[in-house]
XYZ file of C-alpha atoms in Angstrom:
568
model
C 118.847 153.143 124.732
C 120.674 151.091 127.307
C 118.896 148.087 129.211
C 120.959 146.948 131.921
C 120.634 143.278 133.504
C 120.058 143.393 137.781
C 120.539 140.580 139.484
C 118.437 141.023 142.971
C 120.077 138.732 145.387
C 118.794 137.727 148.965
C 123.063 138.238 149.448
C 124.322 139.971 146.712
C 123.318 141.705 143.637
C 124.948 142.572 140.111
C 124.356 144.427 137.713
C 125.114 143.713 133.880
C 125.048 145.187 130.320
C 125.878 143.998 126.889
C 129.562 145.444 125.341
C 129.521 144.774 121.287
C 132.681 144.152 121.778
C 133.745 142.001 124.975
C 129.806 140.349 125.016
C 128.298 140.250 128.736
C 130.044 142.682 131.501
C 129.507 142.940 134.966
C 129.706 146.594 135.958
C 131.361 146.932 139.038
C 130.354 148.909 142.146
C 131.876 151.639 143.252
C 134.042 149.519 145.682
C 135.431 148.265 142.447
C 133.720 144.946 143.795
C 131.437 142.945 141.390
C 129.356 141.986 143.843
C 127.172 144.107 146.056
C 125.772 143.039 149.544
C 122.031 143.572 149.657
C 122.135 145.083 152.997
C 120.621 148.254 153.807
C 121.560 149.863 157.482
C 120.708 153.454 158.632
C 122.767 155.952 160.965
C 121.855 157.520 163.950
C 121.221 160.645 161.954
C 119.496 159.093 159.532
C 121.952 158.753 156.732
C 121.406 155.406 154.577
C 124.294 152.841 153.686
C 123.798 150.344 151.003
C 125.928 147.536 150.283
C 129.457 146.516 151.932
C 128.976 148.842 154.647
C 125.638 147.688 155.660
C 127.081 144.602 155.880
C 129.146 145.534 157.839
C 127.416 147.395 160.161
C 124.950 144.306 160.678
C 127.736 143.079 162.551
C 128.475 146.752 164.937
C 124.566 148.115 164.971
C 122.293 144.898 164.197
C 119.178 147.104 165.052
C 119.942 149.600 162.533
C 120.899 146.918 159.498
C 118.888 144.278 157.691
C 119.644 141.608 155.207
C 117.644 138.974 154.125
C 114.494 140.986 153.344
C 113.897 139.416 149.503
C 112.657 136.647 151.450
C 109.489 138.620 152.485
C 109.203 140.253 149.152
C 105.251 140.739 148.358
C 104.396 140.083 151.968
C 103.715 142.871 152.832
C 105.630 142.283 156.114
C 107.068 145.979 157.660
C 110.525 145.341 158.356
C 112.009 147.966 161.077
C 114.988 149.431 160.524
C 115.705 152.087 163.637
C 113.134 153.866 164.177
C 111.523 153.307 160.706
C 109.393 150.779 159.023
C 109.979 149.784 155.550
C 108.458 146.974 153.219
C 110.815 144.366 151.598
C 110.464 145.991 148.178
C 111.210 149.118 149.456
C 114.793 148.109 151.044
C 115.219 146.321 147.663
C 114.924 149.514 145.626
C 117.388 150.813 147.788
C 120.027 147.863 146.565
C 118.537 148.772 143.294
C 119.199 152.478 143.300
C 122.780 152.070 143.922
C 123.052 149.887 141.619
C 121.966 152.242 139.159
C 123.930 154.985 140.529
C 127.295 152.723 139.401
C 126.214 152.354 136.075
C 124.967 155.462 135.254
C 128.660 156.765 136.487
C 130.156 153.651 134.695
C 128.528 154.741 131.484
C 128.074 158.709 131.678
C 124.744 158.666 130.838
C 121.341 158.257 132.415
C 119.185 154.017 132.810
C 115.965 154.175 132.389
C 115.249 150.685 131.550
C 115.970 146.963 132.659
C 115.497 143.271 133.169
C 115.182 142.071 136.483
C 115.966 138.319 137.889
C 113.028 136.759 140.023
C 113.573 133.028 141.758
C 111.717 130.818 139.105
C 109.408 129.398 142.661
C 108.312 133.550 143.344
C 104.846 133.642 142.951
C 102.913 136.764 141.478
C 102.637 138.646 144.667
C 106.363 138.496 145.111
C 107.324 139.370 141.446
C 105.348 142.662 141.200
C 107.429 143.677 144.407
C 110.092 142.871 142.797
C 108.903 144.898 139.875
C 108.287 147.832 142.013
C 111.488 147.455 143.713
C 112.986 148.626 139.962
C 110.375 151.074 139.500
C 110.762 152.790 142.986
C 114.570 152.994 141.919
C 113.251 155.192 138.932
C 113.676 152.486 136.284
C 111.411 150.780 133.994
C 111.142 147.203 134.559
C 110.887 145.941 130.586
C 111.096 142.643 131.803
C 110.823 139.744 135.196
C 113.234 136.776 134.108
C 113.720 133.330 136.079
C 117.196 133.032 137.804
C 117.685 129.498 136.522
C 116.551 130.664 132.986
C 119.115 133.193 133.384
C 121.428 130.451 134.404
C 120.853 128.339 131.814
C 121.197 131.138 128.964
C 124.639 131.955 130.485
C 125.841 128.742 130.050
C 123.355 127.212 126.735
C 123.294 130.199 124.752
C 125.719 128.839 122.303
C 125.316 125.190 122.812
C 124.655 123.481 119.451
C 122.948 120.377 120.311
C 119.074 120.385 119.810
C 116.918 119.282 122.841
C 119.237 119.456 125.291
C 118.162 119.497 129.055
C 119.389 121.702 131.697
C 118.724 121.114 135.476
C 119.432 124.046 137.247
C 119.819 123.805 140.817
C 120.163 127.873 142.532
C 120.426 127.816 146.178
C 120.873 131.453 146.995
C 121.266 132.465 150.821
C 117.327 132.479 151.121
C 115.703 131.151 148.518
C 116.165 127.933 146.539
C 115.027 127.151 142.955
C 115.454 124.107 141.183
C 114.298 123.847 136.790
C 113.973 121.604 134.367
C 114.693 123.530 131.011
C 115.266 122.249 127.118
C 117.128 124.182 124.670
C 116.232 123.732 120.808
C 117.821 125.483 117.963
C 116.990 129.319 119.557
C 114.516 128.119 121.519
C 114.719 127.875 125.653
C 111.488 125.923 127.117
C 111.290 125.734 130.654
C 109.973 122.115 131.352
C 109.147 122.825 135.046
C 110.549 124.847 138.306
C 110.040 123.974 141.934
C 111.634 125.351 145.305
C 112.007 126.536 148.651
C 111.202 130.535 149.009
C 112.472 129.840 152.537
C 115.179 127.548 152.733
C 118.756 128.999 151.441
C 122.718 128.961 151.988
C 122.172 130.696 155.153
C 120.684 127.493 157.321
C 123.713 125.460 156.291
C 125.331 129.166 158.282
C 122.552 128.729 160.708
C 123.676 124.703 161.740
C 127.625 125.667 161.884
C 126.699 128.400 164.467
C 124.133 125.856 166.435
C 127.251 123.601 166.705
C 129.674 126.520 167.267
C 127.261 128.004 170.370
C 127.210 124.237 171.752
C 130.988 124.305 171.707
C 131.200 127.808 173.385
C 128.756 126.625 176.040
C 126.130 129.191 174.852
C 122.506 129.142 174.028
C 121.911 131.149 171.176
C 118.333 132.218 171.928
C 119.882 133.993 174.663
C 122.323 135.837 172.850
C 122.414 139.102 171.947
C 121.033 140.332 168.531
C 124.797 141.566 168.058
C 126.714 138.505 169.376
C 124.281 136.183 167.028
C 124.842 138.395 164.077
C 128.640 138.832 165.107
C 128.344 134.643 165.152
C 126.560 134.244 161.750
C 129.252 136.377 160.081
C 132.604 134.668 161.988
C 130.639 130.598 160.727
C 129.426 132.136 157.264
C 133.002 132.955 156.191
C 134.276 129.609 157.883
C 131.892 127.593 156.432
C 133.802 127.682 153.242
C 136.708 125.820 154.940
C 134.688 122.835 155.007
C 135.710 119.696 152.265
C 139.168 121.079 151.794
C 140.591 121.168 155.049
C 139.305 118.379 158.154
C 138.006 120.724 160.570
C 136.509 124.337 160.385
C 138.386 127.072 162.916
C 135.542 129.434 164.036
C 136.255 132.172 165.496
C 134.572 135.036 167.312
C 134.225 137.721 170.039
C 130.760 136.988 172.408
C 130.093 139.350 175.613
C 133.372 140.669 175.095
C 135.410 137.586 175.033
C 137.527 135.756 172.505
C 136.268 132.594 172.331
C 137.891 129.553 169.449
C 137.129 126.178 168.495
C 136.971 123.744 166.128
C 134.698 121.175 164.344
C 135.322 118.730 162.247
C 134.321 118.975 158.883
C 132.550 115.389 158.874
C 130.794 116.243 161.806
C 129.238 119.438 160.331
C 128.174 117.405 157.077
C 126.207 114.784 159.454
C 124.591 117.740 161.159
C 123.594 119.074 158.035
C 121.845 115.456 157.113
C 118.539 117.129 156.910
C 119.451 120.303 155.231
C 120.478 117.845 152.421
C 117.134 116.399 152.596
C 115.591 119.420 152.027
C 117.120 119.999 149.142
C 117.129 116.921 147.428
C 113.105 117.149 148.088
C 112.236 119.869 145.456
C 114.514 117.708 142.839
C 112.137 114.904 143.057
C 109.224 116.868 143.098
C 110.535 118.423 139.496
C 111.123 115.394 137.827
C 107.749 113.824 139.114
C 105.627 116.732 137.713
C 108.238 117.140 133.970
C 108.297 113.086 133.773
C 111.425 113.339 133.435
C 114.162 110.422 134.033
C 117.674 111.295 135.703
C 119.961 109.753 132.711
C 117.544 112.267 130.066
C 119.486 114.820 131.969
C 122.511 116.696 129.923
C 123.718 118.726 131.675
C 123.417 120.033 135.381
C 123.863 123.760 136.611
C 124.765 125.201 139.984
C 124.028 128.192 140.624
C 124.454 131.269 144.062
C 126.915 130.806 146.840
C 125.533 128.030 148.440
C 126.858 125.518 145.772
C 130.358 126.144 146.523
C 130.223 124.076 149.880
C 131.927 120.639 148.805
C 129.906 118.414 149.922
C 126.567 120.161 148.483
C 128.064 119.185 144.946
C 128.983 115.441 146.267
C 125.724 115.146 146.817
C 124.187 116.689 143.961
C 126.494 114.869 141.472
C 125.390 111.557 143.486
C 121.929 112.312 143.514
C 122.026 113.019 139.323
C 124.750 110.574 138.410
C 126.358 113.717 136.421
C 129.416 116.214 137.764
C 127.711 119.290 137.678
C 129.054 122.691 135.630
C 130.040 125.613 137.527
C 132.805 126.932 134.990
C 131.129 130.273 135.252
C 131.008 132.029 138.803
C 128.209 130.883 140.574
C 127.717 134.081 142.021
C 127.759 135.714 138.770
C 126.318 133.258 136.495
C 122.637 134.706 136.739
C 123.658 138.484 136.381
C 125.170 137.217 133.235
C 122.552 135.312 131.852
C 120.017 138.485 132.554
C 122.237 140.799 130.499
C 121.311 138.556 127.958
C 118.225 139.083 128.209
C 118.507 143.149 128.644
C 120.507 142.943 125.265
C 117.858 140.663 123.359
C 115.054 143.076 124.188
C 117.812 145.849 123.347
C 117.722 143.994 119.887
C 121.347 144.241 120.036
C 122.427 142.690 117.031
C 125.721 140.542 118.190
C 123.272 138.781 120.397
C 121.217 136.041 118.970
C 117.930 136.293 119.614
C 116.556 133.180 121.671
C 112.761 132.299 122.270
C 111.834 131.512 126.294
C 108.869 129.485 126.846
C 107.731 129.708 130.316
C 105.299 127.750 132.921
C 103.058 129.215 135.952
C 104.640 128.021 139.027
C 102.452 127.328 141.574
C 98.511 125.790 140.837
C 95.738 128.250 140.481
C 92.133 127.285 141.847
C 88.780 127.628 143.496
C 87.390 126.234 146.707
C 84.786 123.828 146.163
C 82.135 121.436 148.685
C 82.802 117.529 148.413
C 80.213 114.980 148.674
C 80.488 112.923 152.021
C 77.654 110.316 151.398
C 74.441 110.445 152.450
C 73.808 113.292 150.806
C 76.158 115.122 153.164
C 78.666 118.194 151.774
C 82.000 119.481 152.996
C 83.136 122.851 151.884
C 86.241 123.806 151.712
C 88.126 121.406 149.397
C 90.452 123.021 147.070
C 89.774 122.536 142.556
C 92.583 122.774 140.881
C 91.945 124.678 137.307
C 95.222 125.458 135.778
C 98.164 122.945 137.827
C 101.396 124.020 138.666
C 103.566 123.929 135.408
C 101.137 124.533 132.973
C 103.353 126.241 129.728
C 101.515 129.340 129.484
C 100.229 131.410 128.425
C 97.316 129.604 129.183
C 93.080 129.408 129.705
C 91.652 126.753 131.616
C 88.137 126.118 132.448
C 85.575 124.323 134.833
C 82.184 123.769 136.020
C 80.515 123.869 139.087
C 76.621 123.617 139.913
C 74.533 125.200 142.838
C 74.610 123.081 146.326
C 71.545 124.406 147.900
C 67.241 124.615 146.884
C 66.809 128.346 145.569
C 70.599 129.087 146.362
C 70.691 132.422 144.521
C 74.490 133.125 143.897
C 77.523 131.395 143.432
C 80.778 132.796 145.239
C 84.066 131.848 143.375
C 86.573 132.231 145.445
C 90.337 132.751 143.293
C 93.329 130.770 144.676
C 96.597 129.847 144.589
C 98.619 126.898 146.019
C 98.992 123.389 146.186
C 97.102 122.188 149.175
C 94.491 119.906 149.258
C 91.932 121.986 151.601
C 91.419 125.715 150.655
C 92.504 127.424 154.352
C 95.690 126.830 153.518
C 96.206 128.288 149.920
C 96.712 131.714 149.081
C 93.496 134.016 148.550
C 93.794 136.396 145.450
C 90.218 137.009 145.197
C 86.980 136.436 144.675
C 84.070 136.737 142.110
C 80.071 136.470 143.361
C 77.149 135.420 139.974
C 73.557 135.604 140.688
C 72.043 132.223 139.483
C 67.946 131.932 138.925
C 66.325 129.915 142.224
C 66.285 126.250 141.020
C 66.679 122.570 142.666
C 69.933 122.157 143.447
C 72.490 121.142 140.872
C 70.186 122.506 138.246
C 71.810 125.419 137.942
C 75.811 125.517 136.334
C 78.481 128.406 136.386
C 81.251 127.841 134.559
C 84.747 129.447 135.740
C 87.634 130.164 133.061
C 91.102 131.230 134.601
C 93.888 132.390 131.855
C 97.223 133.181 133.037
C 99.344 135.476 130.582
C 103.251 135.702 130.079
C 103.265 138.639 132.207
C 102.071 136.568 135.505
C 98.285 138.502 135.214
C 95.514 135.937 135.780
C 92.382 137.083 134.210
C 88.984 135.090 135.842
C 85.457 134.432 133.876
C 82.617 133.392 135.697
C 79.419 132.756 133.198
C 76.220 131.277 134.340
C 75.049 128.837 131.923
C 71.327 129.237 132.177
C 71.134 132.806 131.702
C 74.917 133.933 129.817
C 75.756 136.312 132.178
C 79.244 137.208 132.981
C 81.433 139.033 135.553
C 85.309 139.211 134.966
C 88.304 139.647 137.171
C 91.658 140.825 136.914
C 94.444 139.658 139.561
C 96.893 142.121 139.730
C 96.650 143.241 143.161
C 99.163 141.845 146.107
C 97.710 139.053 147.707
C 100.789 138.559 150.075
C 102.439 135.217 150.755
C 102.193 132.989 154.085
C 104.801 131.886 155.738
C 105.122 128.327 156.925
C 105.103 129.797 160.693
C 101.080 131.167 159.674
C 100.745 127.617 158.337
C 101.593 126.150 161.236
C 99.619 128.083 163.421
C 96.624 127.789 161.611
C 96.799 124.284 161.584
C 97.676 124.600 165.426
C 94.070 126.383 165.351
C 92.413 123.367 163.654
C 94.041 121.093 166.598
C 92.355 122.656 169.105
C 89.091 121.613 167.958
C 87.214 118.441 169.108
C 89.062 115.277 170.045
C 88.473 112.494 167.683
C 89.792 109.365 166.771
C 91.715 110.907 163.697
C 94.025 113.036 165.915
C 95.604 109.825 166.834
C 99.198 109.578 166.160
C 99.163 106.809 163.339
C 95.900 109.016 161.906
C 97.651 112.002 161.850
C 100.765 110.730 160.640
C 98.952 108.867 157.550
C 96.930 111.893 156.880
C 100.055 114.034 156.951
C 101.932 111.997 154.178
C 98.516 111.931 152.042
C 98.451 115.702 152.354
C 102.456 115.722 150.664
C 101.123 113.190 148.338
C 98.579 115.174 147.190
C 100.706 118.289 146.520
C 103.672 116.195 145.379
C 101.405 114.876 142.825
C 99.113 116.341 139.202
C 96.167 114.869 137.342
C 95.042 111.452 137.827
C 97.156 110.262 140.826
C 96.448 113.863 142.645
C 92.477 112.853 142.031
C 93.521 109.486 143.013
C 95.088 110.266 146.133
C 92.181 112.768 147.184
C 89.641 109.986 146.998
C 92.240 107.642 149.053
C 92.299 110.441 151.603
C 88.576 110.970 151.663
C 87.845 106.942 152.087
C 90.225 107.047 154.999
C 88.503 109.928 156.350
C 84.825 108.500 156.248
C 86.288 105.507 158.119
C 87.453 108.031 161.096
C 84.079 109.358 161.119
C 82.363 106.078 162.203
C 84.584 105.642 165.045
C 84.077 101.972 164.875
C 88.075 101.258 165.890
C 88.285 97.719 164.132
C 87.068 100.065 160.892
C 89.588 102.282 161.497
C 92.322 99.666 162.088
C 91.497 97.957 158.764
C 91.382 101.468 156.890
C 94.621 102.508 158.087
C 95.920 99.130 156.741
C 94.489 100.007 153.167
C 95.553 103.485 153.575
C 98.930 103.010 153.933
C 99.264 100.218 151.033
C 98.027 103.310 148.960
C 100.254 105.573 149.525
C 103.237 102.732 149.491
C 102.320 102.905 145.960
C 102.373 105.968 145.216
C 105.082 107.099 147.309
C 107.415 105.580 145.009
C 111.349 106.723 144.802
C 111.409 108.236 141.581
C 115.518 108.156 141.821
C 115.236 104.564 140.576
C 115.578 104.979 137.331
């Protein structure tokens, strides 16, 4: 039985199998390319193109082309393509049928198996799409595998060194994953992962064409979708000019008129200032939550096509203090590292056989009421149960008592995310126990979450007084939100009454307590809760010379906490 290795790019996918004699091989497409666009367009007769041509034909007939789509994946967002409507996992399967199609002519014989590559930061919603992506291609999935795990097998898997760490930084055109792994003897631990599901190669694309449209005297917004995408392609490919030569020629044809300039290569790094930012952010964030120091680090991996601009690894090998590896293809490194895997479930015996130890990626939790003094309550504040990563599998538990006189049920509401108030986390479900009519508090239910290997959270709700249990399993597709329904939620919230903590210096110190709190685990996340709550009760009063001295206190707190972890 063949298991092949797929590599499901927001750009550009691979596929991979195991030769027993030349090791890992990257089957190529039947452009006799090793990489494949992951571009799907449609004709005007309805004929479907997959790869290279849909690429190309984002460029000639945007509104019958898409790319881009793995960023929705487990959305459930309908993405139209002509006059159809198709789901991200759907396009995917598409990428993944063809594929399929290569190999199965590459190797005269039928797949019916393989090992997929996920970004490490893709919670569950968006891995069983990606999972269904392989089975709607007609395979079975045997197995969902972490790019950066992938990454780090490619280049570790003969490294003879015990307990050595690989930080694996994969900033693919839309999604961005950053792990903390440790290889000893045969066994491959993965420390911790963070990321950006929405943040990729294609903004540093995105600011080239912002400055490219200023030099043309145009304003993208009101540009056609087939100028902007015509754009996008022309400062994508010249992008890659930047480091080695002092300015970047871009080139393109707008409303029917060659138009040519040139910026200077400096310039474009300064403009990308905050896109650097951005990605140093999730670094910091890792080593926080793994403990971790920068000179524990061995070795550092880069990994998709947005590593090869030069001054993204200047700034990465500043930021770590180490020159970072990309001896392998960064393109290719992750296909690789999957066929690995596809060959150690094949038991293939000229692979070793290596032992991954994984961690849940984002926190799993319930929504919970806070005491406000006085014997006042405020629902909606998020418990975390099992925190972001937790090696699993694993099966945490906790209690939580009746709010009310005679309440008579309990509603556990199952979430996932990192923010502090429960609005803003994702809803996976929800569990309702009857409880006997009692003062309140009198009456306990305790709540056991256990997350498996295979990303299924199983939830246990007992009540204490009586034994009696109800049980959930989270498999369905909760969907993901976007930062824009974030945003526009908390634009909601805004709207409401005007009070003294929607003043500027409120809302900025209530802002950075918010990151705090989801930068942060354990202790200091329960310490910088109660910080945020203490400033809160002061904004209540409205007594201004309260406020004034809370916002002093506040701040020192966070100083404290906000320390630069780079230091050492």
């Amino acid at each position: 039985m063949k298991i092949v290795g797929i590599d499901l790019g927001t750009t550009n996918s691979l596929i991979t199998f195991c030769d027993n004699e030349n090791g890992i091989k990257i089957i190529p497409n039947r452009l006799g390319k090793n990489l494949t666009p992951s571009c799907v367009s449609v004709s005007e007769t309805g004929e479907l193109f997959v790869g290279e041509i849909a690429r190309e034909r984002l460029v000639t007939h945007p509104e019958l082309s898409v790319a881009g789509f793995k960023r929705y994946m487990g959305t459930g967002k309908k993405i139209a393509l002509g006059s159809r409507e198709f789901l991200p996992e759907e396009l995917s399967s598409l990428v993944v049928r063809s594929l399929l199609e290569d190999a199965e002519i590459y190797f005269g014989e039928k797949v019916d198996e393989a090992v997929i590559s996920v970004p490490a930061y893709f919670n569950d919603a968006q891995r069983k799409a990606t999972k269904r992506a392989g089975e709607l291609s007609g395979l079975n999935v045997g197995r969902i595998v972490n790019e950066p795990t992938a990454a780090a097998i490619a280049y570790g898997i003969e490294e003879k060194a015990n307990h050595t760490k690989f930080l694996i930084l994969d900033l693919g055109g839309g999604t961005y994953d950053v792990s903390l792994l440790e290889r000893s003897d045969m066994v491959m631990e993965v420390r911790g992962v963070s990321g950006d599901n929405f943040f990729g190669g294609n903004d540093f694309t995105e600011e080239l064409m912002n400055m490219a449209a200023d030099k043309f005297g145009l304003d993208i917004k009101e540009m056609t979708h087939k100028d902007r995408a015509i754009l996008f392609k022309s400062c994508d490919e010249a992008k890659k000019l930047c480091g080695p030569h002092p300015v970047i020629p871009v080139s393109a044809v707008l409303e029917g008129k060659l138009r040519e300039t040139e910026i200077k290569s400096d310039d474009y790094e300064r403009q990308c200032k905050e896109l650097l930012i951005r990605l140093r952010k999730p670094i910091e964030k890792l080593l926080h939550d793994t403990k971790v120091k920068i000179d524990e680090i061995d070795s550092i991996i880069l990994v998709g096509g947005g590593t090869r601009l030069s001054f993204i690894r200047t700034y990465i090998s500043r930021l770590i203090l180490k020159f970072p590896c990309f001896s392998i293809n960064p393109d290719e490194v992750v296909a690789i590292g999957v066929g690995y895997q596809g060959a150690m479930k094949a038991r293939n015996k000229n692979i070793k056989e290596l032992i991954l130890i994984d961690v849940c990626p984002y926190t799993l939790g319930t929504s919970v009421s806070v005491e406000r003094g006085n014997g006042e309550y405020e629902s909606g504040h998020y418990l975390p149960i099992i925190e972001r990563n937790t090696v699993i599998p694993v099966s945490r538990m906790a209690t939580v008592s009746t709010l009310t006189d005679n309440q008579r049920e309990v509603r556990v509401k199952i979430l996932q995310g990192e923010s502090r108030l429960s609005q803003n986390n994702i809803f996976l479900g929800e569990l309702t126990a009857a409880v006997p009519p009692a003062p309140a508090g009198q009456e306990s239910v305790e709540i056991r979450y256990t997350y498996d290997i295979n990303g299924i959270l199983e939830v246990i709700v007992m009540v204490l007084s009586t034994k009696v249990t109800k049980k959930i399993i989270i498999e369905q597709n909760p969907g993901q939100m976007s930062p824009q329904e974030i945003e526009d939620r908390l634009t909601e919230l805004a709207a409401l009454k005007i009070h003294p903590r929607d003043e500027e210096m409120n809302k900025l110190l209530l802002a950075r307590g918010e990151r705090l709190y989801e930068e942060n685990l354990g202790d200091e996340r329960l310490y910088v809760a109660q910080c945020i709550e203490t400033f809160e009760r002061a904004l209540h009063t409205q007594d201004r010379d309260a406020i004034k001295h809370a916002q002093v206190v506040f701040a020192q707190q966070m100083d404290a906490i906000d320390s630069n972890i780079f230091r050492g």
